[in-house]
Short mmCIF file of C-alpha atoms and ligand atoms in Angstrom, two decimals:
data_model
loop_
_atom_site.label_atom_id
_atom_site.label_comp_id
_atom_site.label_asym_id
_atom_site.label_seq_id
_atom_site.Cartn_x
_atom_site.Cartn_y
_atom_site.Cartn_z
CA MET A 1 7.27 47.51 108.18
CA SER A 2 5.80 47.98 104.72
CA ASP A 3 7.17 46.28 101.62
CA LEU A 4 8.42 49.64 100.38
CA GLN A 5 10.33 50.30 103.61
CA GLU A 6 11.86 46.83 103.41
CA LEU A 7 12.91 47.45 99.83
CA TYR A 8 14.44 50.78 100.82
CA GLN A 9 16.26 49.24 103.76
CA SER A 10 17.74 46.41 101.66
CA LEU A 11 18.84 48.92 99.01
CA ILE A 12 20.69 50.98 101.64
CA LEU A 13 22.26 47.85 103.15
CA ASP A 14 23.35 46.62 99.72
CA HIS A 15 25.00 49.92 98.83
CA SER A 16 26.71 50.25 102.22
CA ARG A 17 28.16 46.73 101.97
CA LYS A 18 29.03 46.88 98.28
CA PRO A 19 29.47 50.55 97.48
CA ARG A 20 29.41 51.41 93.77
CA ASN A 21 31.98 53.73 92.21
CA PHE A 22 34.21 53.23 95.24
CA GLY A 23 37.83 54.27 94.78
CA GLU A 24 39.83 57.23 93.57
CA LEU A 25 39.03 58.39 90.05
CA ALA A 26 42.38 58.61 88.28
CA ASP A 27 41.32 61.06 85.56
CA ALA A 28 39.14 63.23 87.79
CA ASP A 29 39.21 66.98 87.32
CA ARG A 30 37.29 67.82 90.48
CA ARG A 31 37.68 66.65 94.03
CA ALA A 32 36.10 67.62 97.32
CA GLU A 33 36.11 66.26 100.84
CA GLY A 34 33.35 66.23 103.37
CA ARG A 35 33.36 65.58 107.10
CA ASN A 36 30.58 64.96 109.51
CA PRO A 37 32.18 65.27 112.97
CA SER A 38 28.97 64.37 114.81
CA CYS A 39 29.05 60.84 113.39
CA GLY A 40 32.67 60.52 112.27
CA ASP A 41 31.83 60.17 108.57
CA GLN A 42 34.42 61.23 106.01
CA VAL A 43 33.98 61.22 102.28
CA THR A 44 36.04 62.27 99.29
CA VAL A 45 34.24 62.74 95.99
CA TRP A 46 35.95 62.80 92.60
CA LEU A 47 34.28 64.02 89.43
CA ARG A 48 35.24 64.03 85.81
CA LEU A 49 33.37 66.67 83.86
CA ASP A 50 32.84 66.50 80.14
CA GLY A 51 31.87 70.06 79.34
CA ASP A 52 28.80 70.63 81.50
CA THR A 53 28.11 66.93 82.10
CA VAL A 54 29.20 64.78 85.03
CA ALA A 55 30.91 62.06 82.97
CA ASP A 56 32.05 60.05 85.98
CA ALA A 57 31.78 60.19 89.76
CA HIS A 58 33.67 58.19 92.36
CA PHE A 59 34.07 58.33 96.11
CA VAL A 60 36.04 56.95 99.02
CA GLY A 61 34.48 57.14 102.42
CA THR A 62 34.61 55.87 105.94
CA GLY A 63 31.80 56.07 108.41
CA CYS A 64 28.34 54.74 108.97
CA ALA A 65 26.22 52.67 106.61
CA ILE A 66 23.94 55.61 105.77
CA SER A 67 26.79 57.89 104.65
CA LYS A 68 28.37 55.14 102.54
CA ALA A 69 25.11 54.06 100.94
CA SER A 70 24.23 57.68 100.25
CA ALA A 71 27.58 58.32 98.54
CA SER A 72 27.23 55.12 96.52
CA LEU A 73 23.71 55.88 95.32
CA MET A 74 24.62 59.52 94.71
CA THR A 75 27.52 58.67 92.40
CA THR A 76 25.29 56.35 90.37
CA ALA A 77 22.54 58.99 90.25
CA VAL A 78 24.57 61.97 89.05
CA LYS A 79 26.50 60.23 86.26
CA GLY A 80 25.40 61.63 82.93
CA LYS A 81 23.63 64.57 84.56
CA SER A 82 24.47 68.19 83.84
CA ARG A 83 25.86 70.29 86.66
CA ALA A 84 22.51 72.06 87.01
CA GLU A 85 20.63 68.74 87.08
CA ALA A 86 22.98 67.37 89.74
CA ALA A 87 22.49 70.53 91.83
CA ALA A 88 18.71 70.25 91.43
CA LEU A 89 18.85 66.60 92.52
CA PHE A 90 20.76 67.68 95.63
CA GLU A 91 17.93 70.09 96.51
CA ARG A 92 15.29 67.38 96.07
CA PHE A 93 17.33 64.91 98.08
CA HIS A 94 17.89 67.47 100.84
CA ASP A 95 14.16 68.21 100.98
CA LEU A 96 13.51 64.48 101.24
CA VAL A 97 15.90 63.75 104.12
CA THR A 98 14.96 66.91 106.04
CA GLY A 99 11.28 66.05 105.70
CA LYS A 100 10.38 69.04 103.52
CA ALA A 101 9.35 66.87 100.59
CA ALA A 102 5.87 65.43 100.35
CA ALA A 103 5.59 62.41 102.61
CA PRO A 104 6.19 59.22 100.66
CA ALA A 105 3.96 57.31 103.09
CA ALA A 106 1.60 56.24 100.33
CA GLY A 107 4.50 54.78 98.41
CA VAL A 108 4.52 57.63 95.95
CA ALA A 109 7.94 59.21 96.06
CA ASP A 110 9.24 62.02 93.91
CA PRO A 111 9.89 60.21 90.61
CA ALA A 112 12.90 62.42 89.90
CA LEU A 113 14.62 60.92 92.92
CA GLY A 114 14.37 57.33 91.72
CA ARG A 115 16.22 55.00 94.08
CA LEU A 116 17.36 57.95 96.18
CA ALA A 117 13.86 57.80 97.67
CA ALA A 118 15.26 54.95 99.78
CA PHE A 119 16.50 57.65 102.17
CA SER A 120 13.01 59.00 102.90
CA GLY A 121 13.03 57.33 106.33
CA VAL A 122 16.08 59.36 107.33
CA SER A 123 13.90 62.42 107.97
CA ARG A 124 12.60 60.69 111.12
CA PHE A 125 16.14 60.51 112.52
CA PRO A 126 17.63 64.03 112.72
CA ALA A 127 21.11 62.73 113.63
CA ARG A 128 21.21 60.72 110.40
CA VAL A 129 20.30 63.65 108.13
CA LYS A 130 23.91 64.86 108.14
CA CYS A 131 25.14 61.33 107.32
CA ALA A 132 22.87 61.09 104.28
CA SER A 133 23.53 64.60 103.01
CA LEU A 134 27.32 64.67 103.61
CA PRO A 135 28.29 63.17 100.21
CA TRP A 136 25.95 65.62 98.51
CA HIS A 137 27.58 68.59 100.23
CA ALA A 138 30.93 67.28 98.97
CA LEU A 139 29.48 66.87 95.48
CA LYS A 140 28.18 70.43 95.53
CA ALA A 141 31.60 71.67 96.62
CA ALA A 142 33.28 69.65 93.86
CA LEU A 143 30.92 71.09 91.27
CA GLY A 144 31.53 74.60 92.53
CA GLU A 145 35.28 74.72 92.90
CA ASP A 146 38.21 72.40 92.98
CA GLY A 147 39.76 71.06 96.16
CA ALA A 148 37.11 72.15 98.62
CA VAL A 149 36.64 70.71 102.09
CA VAL A 150 33.17 70.89 103.56
CA SER A 151 31.91 70.05 107.00
CA THR A 152 28.38 69.47 108.21
CA GLU A 153 29.19 71.36 111.43
ZN1 ZN B 201 27.03 58.81 109.78
#
């Protein structure tokens, strides 16, 4: 295993064990739920928008380490981003985990992804793609309309 893969793996473990922004967001104005029946992951995402900006993002989730770590890193990544920027980040992330993005084998990941590049290895495990992208589907639903429920199935 390369140093980069080890770094990525420890980042995912850290965020699954100590998720950031975990807990209901009391002053949220958007909320969406996501379910991934194939793994049993469930996530609820809360957002507080300030105009067009994601001022705060929280989540509560149960499920596997990948889905939790993904939700944790996602909430840290989208804070301060505009709705369009958050949606664009979702596309980049989705390309990464589905293997459509340029291979980060040389250690050169898409700089726009930052620490989200930790999920690059997920593309080799098709069953885990839904786990990693579930929180993002919920985020997209929350940005689009209030009170949505999305499923990966
Ligand atoms: Zn999962």
